[in-house]
Short mmCIF file of C-alpha atoms and ligand atoms in Angstrom, two decimals:
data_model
loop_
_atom_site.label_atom_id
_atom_site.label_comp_id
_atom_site.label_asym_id
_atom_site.label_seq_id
_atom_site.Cartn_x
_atom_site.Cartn_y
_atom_site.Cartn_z
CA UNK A 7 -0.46 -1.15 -7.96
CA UNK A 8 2.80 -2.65 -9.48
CA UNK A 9 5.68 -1.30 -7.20
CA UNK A 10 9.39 -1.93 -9.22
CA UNK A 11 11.15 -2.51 -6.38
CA UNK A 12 10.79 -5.12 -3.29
CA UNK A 13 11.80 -5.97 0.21
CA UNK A 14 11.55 -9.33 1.13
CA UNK A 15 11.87 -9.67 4.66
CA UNK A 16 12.07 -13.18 5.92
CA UNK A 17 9.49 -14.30 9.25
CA UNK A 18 11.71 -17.38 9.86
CA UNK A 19 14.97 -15.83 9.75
CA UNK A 20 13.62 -12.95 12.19
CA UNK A 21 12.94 -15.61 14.75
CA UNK A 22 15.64 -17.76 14.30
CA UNK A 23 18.21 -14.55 14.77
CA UNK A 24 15.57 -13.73 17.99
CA UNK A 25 15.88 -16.99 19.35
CA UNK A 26 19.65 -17.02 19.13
CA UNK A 27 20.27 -14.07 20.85
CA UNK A 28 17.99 -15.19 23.47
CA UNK A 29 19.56 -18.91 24.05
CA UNK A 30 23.27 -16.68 23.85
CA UNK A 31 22.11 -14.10 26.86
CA UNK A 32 20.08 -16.66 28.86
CA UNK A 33 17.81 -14.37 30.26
CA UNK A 34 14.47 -12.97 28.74
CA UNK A 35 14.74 -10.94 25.54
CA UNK A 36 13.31 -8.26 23.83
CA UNK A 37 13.53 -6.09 20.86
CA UNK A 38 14.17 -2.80 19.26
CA UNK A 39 11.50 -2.08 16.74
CA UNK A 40 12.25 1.59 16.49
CA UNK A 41 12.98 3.42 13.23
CA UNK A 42 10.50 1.37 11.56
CA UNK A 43 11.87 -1.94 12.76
CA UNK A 44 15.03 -0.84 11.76
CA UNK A 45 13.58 -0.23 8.16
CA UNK A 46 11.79 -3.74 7.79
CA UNK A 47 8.15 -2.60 8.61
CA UNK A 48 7.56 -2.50 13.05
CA UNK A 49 3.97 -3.98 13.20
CA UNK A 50 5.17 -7.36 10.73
CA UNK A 51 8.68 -7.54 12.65
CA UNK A 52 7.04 -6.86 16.23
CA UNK A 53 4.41 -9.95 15.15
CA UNK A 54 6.77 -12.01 13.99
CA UNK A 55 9.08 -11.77 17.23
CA UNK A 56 5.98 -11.72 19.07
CA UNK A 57 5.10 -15.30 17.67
CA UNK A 58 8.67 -16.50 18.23
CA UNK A 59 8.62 -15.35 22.10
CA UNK A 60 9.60 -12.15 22.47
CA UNK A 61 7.01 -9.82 25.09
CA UNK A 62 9.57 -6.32 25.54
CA UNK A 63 9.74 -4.07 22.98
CA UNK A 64 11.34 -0.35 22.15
CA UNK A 65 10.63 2.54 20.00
CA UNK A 66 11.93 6.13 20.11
CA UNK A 67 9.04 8.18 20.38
CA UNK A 68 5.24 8.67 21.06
CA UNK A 69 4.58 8.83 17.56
CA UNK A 70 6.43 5.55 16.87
CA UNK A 71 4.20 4.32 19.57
CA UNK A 72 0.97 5.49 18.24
CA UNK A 73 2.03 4.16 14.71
CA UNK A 74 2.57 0.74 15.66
CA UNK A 75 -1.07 -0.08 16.63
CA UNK A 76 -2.32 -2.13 19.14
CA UNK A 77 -0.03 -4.16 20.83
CA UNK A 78 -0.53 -8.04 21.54
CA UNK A 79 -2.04 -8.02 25.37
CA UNK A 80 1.12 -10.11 27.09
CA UNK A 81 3.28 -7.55 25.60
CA UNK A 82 5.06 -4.36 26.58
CA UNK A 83 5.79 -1.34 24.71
CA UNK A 84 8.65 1.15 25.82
CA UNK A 85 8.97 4.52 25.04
CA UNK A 86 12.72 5.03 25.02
CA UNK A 87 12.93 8.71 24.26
CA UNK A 88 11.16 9.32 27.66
CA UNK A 89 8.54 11.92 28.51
CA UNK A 90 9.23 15.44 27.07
CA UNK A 91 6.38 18.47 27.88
CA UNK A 92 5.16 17.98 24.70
CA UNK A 93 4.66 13.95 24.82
CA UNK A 94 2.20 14.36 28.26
CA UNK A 95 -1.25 13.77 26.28
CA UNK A 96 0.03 10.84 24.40
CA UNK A 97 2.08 9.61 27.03
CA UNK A 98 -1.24 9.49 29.59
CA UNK A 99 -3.45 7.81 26.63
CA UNK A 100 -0.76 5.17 26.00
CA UNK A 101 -0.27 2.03 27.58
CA UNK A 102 3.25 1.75 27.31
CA UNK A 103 6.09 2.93 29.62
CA UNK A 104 8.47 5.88 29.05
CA UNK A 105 11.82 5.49 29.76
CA UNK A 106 12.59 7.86 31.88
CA UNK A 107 16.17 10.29 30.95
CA UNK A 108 16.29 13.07 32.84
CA UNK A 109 15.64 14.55 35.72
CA UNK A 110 12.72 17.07 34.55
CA UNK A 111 11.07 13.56 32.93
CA UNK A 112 11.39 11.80 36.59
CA UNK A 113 9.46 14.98 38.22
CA UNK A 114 7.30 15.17 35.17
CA UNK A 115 6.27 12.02 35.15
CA UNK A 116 5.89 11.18 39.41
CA UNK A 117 3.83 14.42 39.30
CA UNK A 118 1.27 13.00 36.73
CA UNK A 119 1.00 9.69 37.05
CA UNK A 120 2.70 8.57 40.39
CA UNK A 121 0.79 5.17 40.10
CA UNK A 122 2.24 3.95 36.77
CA UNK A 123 5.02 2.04 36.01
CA UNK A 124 7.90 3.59 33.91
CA UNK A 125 11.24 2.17 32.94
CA UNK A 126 14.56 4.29 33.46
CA UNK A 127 17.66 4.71 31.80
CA UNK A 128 20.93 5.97 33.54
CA UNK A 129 23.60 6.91 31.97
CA UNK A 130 27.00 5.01 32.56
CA UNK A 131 29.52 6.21 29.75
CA UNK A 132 27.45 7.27 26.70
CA UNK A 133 26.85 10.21 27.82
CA UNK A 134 23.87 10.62 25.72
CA UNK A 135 20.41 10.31 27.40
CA UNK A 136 20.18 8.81 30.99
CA UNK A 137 19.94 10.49 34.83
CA UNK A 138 23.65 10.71 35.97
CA UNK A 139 24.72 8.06 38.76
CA UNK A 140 24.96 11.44 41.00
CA UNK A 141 21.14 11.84 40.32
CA UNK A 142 19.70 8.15 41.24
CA UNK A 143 18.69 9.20 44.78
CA UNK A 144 15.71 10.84 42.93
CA UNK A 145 14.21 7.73 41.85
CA UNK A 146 13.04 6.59 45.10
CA UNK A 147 9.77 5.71 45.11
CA UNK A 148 9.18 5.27 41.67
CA UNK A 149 7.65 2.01 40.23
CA UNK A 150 10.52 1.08 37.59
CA UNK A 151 10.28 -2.16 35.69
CA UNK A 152 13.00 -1.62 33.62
CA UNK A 153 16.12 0.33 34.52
CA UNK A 154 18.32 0.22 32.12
CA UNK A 155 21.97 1.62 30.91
CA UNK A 156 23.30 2.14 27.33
CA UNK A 157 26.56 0.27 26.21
CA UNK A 158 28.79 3.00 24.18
CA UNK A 159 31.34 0.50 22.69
CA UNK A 160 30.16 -2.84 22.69
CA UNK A 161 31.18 -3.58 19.17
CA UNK A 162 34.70 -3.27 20.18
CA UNK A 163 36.92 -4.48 22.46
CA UNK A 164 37.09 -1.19 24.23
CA UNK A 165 37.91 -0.77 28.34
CA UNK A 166 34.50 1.33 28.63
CA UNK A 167 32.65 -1.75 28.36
CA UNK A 168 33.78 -3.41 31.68
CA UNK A 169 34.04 0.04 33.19
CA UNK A 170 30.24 0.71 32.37
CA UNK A 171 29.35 -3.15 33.58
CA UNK A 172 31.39 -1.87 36.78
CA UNK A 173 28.98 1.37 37.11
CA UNK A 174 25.67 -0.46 36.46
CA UNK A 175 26.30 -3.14 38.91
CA UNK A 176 26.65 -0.62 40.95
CA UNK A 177 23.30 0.91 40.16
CA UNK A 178 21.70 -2.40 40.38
CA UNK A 179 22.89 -2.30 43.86
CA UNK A 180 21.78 1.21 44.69
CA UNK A 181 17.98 1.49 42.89
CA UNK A 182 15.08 -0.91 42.98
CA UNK A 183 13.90 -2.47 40.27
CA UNK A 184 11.58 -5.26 38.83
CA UNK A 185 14.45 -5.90 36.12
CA UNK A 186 17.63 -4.62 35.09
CA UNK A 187 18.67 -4.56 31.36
CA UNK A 188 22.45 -3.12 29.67
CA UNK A 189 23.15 -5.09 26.48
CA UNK A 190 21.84 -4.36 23.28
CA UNK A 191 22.93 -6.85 20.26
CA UNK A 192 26.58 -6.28 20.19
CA UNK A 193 26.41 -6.34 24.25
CA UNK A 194 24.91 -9.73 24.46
CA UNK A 195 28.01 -11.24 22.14
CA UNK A 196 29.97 -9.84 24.96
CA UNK A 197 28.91 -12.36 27.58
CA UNK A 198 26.53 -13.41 30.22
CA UNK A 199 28.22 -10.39 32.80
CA UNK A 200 26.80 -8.33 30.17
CA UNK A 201 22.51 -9.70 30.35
CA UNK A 202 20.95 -8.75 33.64
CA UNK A 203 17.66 -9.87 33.22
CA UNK A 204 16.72 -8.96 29.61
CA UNK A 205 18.42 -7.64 26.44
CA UNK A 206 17.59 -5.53 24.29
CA UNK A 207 18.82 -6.42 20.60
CA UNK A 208 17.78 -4.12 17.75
CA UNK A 209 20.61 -4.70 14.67
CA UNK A 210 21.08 -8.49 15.07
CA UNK A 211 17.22 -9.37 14.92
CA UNK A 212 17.29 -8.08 11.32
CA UNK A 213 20.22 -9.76 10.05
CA UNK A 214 22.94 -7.24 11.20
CA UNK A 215 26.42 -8.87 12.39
CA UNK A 216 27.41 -6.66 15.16
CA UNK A 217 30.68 -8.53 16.77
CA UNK A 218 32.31 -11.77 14.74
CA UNK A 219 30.66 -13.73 17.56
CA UNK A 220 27.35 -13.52 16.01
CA UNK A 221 29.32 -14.69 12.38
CA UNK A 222 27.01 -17.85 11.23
CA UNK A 223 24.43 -17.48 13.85
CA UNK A 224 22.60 -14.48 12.84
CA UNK A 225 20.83 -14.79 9.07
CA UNK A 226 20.03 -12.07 6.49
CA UNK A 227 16.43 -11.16 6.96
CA UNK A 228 15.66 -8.43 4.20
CA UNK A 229 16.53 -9.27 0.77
CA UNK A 230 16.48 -6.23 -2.19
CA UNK A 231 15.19 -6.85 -5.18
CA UNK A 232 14.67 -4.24 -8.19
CA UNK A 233 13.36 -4.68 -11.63
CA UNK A 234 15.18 -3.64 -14.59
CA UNK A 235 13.54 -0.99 -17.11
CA UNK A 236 15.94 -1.15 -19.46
CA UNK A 237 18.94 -2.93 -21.29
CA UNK A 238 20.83 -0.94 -23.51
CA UNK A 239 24.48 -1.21 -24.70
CA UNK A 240 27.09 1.64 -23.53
CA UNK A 241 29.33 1.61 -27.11
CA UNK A 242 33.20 1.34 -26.36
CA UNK A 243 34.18 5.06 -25.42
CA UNK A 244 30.97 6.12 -23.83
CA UNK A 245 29.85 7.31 -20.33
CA UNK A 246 27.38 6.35 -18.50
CA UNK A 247 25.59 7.99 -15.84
CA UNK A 248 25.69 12.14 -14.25
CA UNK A 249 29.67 12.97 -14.09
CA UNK A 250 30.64 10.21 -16.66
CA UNK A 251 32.29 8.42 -14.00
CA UNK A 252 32.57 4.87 -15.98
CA UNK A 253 33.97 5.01 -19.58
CA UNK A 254 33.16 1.49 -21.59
CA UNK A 255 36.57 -0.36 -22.18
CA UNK A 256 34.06 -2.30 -25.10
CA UNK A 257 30.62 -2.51 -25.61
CA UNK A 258 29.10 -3.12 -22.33
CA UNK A 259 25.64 -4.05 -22.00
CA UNK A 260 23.82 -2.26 -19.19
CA UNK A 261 20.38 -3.27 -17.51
CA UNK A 262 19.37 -0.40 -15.75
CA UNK A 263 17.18 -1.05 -12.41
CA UNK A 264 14.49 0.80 -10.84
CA UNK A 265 16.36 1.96 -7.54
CA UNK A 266 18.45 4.70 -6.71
CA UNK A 267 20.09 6.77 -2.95
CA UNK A 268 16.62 8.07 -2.59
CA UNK A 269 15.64 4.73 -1.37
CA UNK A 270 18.47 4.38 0.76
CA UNK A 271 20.96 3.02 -2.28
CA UNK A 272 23.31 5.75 -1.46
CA UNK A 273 25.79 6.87 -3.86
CA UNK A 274 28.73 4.75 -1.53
CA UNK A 275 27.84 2.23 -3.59
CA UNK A 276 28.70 3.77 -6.83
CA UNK A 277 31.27 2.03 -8.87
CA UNK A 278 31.39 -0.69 -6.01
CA UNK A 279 27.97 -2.22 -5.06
CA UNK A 280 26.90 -5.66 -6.95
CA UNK A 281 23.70 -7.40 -7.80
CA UNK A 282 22.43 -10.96 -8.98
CA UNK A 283 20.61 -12.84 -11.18
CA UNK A 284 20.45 -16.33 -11.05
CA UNK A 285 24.41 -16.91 -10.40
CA UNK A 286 25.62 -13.67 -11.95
CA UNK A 287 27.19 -11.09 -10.82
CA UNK A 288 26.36 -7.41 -12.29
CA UNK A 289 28.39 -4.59 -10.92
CA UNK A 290 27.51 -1.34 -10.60
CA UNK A 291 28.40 1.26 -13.12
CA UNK A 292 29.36 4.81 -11.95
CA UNK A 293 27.20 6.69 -10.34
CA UNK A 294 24.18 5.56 -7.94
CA UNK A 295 21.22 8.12 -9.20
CA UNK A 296 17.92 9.20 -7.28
CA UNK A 297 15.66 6.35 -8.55
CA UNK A 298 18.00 4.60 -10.75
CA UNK A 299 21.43 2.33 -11.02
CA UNK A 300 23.07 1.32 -14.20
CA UNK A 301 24.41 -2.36 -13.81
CA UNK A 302 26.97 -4.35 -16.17
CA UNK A 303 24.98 -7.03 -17.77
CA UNK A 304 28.00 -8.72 -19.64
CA UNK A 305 27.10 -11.78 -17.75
CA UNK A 306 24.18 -11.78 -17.31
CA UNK A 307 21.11 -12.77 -20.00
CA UNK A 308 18.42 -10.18 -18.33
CA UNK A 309 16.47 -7.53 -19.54
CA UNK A 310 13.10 -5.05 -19.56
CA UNK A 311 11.05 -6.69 -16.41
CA UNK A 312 13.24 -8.97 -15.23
CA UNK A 313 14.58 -8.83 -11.59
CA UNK A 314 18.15 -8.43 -10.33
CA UNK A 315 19.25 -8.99 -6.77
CA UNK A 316 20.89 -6.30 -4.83
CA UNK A 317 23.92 -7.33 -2.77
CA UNK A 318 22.52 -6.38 0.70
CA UNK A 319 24.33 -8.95 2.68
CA UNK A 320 24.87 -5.97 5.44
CA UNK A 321 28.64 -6.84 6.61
CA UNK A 322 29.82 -7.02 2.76
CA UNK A 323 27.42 -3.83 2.00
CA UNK A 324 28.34 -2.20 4.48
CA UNK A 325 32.13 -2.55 3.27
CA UNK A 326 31.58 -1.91 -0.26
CA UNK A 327 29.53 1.18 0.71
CA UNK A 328 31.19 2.88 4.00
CA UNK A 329 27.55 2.67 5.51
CA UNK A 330 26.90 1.26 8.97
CA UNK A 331 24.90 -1.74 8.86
CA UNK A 332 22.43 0.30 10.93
CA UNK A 333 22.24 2.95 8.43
CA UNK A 334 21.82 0.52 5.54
CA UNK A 335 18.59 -1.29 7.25
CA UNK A 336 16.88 2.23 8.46
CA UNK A 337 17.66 3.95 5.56
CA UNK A 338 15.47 1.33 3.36
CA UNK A 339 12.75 3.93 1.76
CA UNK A 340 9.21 4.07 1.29
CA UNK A 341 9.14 2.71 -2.38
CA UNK A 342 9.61 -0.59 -1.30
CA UNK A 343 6.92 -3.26 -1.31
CA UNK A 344 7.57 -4.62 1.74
CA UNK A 345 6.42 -8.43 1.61
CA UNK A 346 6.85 -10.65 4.78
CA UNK A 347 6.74 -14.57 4.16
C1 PLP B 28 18.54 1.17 19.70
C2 PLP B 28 18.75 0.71 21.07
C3 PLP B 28 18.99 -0.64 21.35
C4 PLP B 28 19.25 -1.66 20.26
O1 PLP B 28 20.59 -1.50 19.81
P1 PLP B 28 21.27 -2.40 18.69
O2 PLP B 28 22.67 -1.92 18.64
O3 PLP B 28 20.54 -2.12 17.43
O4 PLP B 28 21.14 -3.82 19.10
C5 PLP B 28 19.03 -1.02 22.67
N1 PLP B 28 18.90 -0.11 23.68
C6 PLP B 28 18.71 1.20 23.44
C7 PLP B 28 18.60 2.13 24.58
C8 PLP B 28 18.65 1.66 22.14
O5 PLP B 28 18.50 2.97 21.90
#
């Protein structure tokens, strides 16, 4: 079946953005796959890091888990949501690890499988998920691999950064472990204090710049492309789109493209995102709809079936549109064709 609108996510840059994070933490390396692979499709991205090196990866839940298939046999799977009362069954029939958050998922989980490995996350400014540093006496005896903190601030220069490298050291000192992991993607631009023995990037695998360090290292990975259904010209004085939020100076040509917020377009980018084809540039006229997007065509010689280019270069996007570059990749909907090459 025809689908009007495609995500082309790109196996080389993937690896290339894997393998620079890697070399820049010198240590071992894993990945976030969660939410989907951050919107790009988690079985395809987790293959393609998989292929490039990478053996640790994350998701969220049990389900997420369960989703992604089986996993390549020298590779681990971490649950990072932990073991709730509710995720027991699944959690027993999985291979991979929960990351332990709480104290209730430490006793839950010694009580029912005492033998199996887990990972464990403690908390050291985020405040979020994670046992307290008051709590760590109740790991002993557990057989981490992984124990882990959560940066709060690493996209900024912020003084919680060194403050939470202070309290994980101090961890590190306190709790046994096979490894110890902090930095996620905007972490590892922060430094080699920052890596332990492996990181765990999520944003900068698929294309996101998360400090200015990672500026011309990192490549775009998922390019948007949407096909036009129609040209038509708005006559000089006319409206276009729901609250006539653009009024044609002239005649404007329009091509208007098969996309819209419920495929994660949102309506930011009304009046302010762009689009290509070939060199030119169409902007985006008023208002973002549900499943469509009116574009100016003046410069542009495109119409019916042709495709237009979405600006989704994700620092620029994410400044035309007030989105986070996290929430631009995750919020990438179902309608895509999602082709990896
Ligand atoms: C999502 C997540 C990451 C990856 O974070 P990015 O900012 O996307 O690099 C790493 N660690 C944990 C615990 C996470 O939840």
């Amino acid at each position: 079946m025809h689908q009007p609108l495609r995500l082309t996510l790109s196996k080389s840059a993937i690896q290339s953005n894997w393998r620079w994070l890697a070399d820049h933490a010198g240590t071992a390396c894993g990945a976030a796959i969660k939410a989907n692979g951050y919107g790009t499709g988690a079985r395809d991205a987790m293959l393609a890091l998989q292929e490039a090196g990478c053996r640790d990866y994350y998701v969220s839940t049990w389900w997420e888990a369960e989703e992604l298939g089986r996993m390549p046999v020298d590779s681990a799977l971490s649950v990072l949501h932990g073991v709730g009362a509710d995720d027991m069954v699944a959690a027993l029939a999985s291979t991979a690890r929960p990351v332990l958050n709480s104290l209730e998922q430490v006793e839950r989980w010694r009580t029912a499988a005492p033998d199996r490995a887990c990972d464990v996350m403690v908390d050291t400014g985020m405040n979020r998920l994670g046992l307290r540093i008051e709590e760590i006496g109740a790991l002993a005896g557990l057989r981490i691999d992984t124990l882990m903190s959560h940066l709060a601030c690493a996209d900024e220069d912020h003084p919680l950064n060194a403050a939470q490298l202070s309290r994980f050291r101090q961890v590190r000192a306190a709790v046994p472990a096979k490894r110890y992991s902090l930095a996620n993607s905007a972490g590892i631009c922060l430094g080699a204090d920052y890596a332990f023995d492996l990181v765990r990037p999520g944003l900068a695998l698929y294309g996101g710049i998360p400090r200015d360090e990672a500026a011309g290292n990192i490549c775009q990975v998922a390019k948007v492309d949407a096909q036009i259904i129609q040209r038509r010209t708005i006559r000089a004085g006319e409206t276009c789109g729901y609250g006539a939020t653009f009024t044609a100076a002239a005649d404007t040509p329009a091509a208007i493209i098969n996309i819209g917020y419920a495929d994660g377009y949102l309506r930011g980018f009304s009046s302010r995102g762009r689009a290509f084809a070939e060199k030119a540039e169409l902007k985006v006229l008023g208002r973002v709809s549900m499943d469509l997007v009116a574009l100016d065509a003046s410069e542009a010689d495109v119409g019916e079936g042709d495709w237009v280019e979405l600006d989704y270069d994700l620092p620029r996007a994410a400044e035309a549109s007030g989105l986070s570059q996290y929430e631009l990749l995750t919020g990438l909907g179902a309608r895509f064709e999602r082709r990896w090459i």
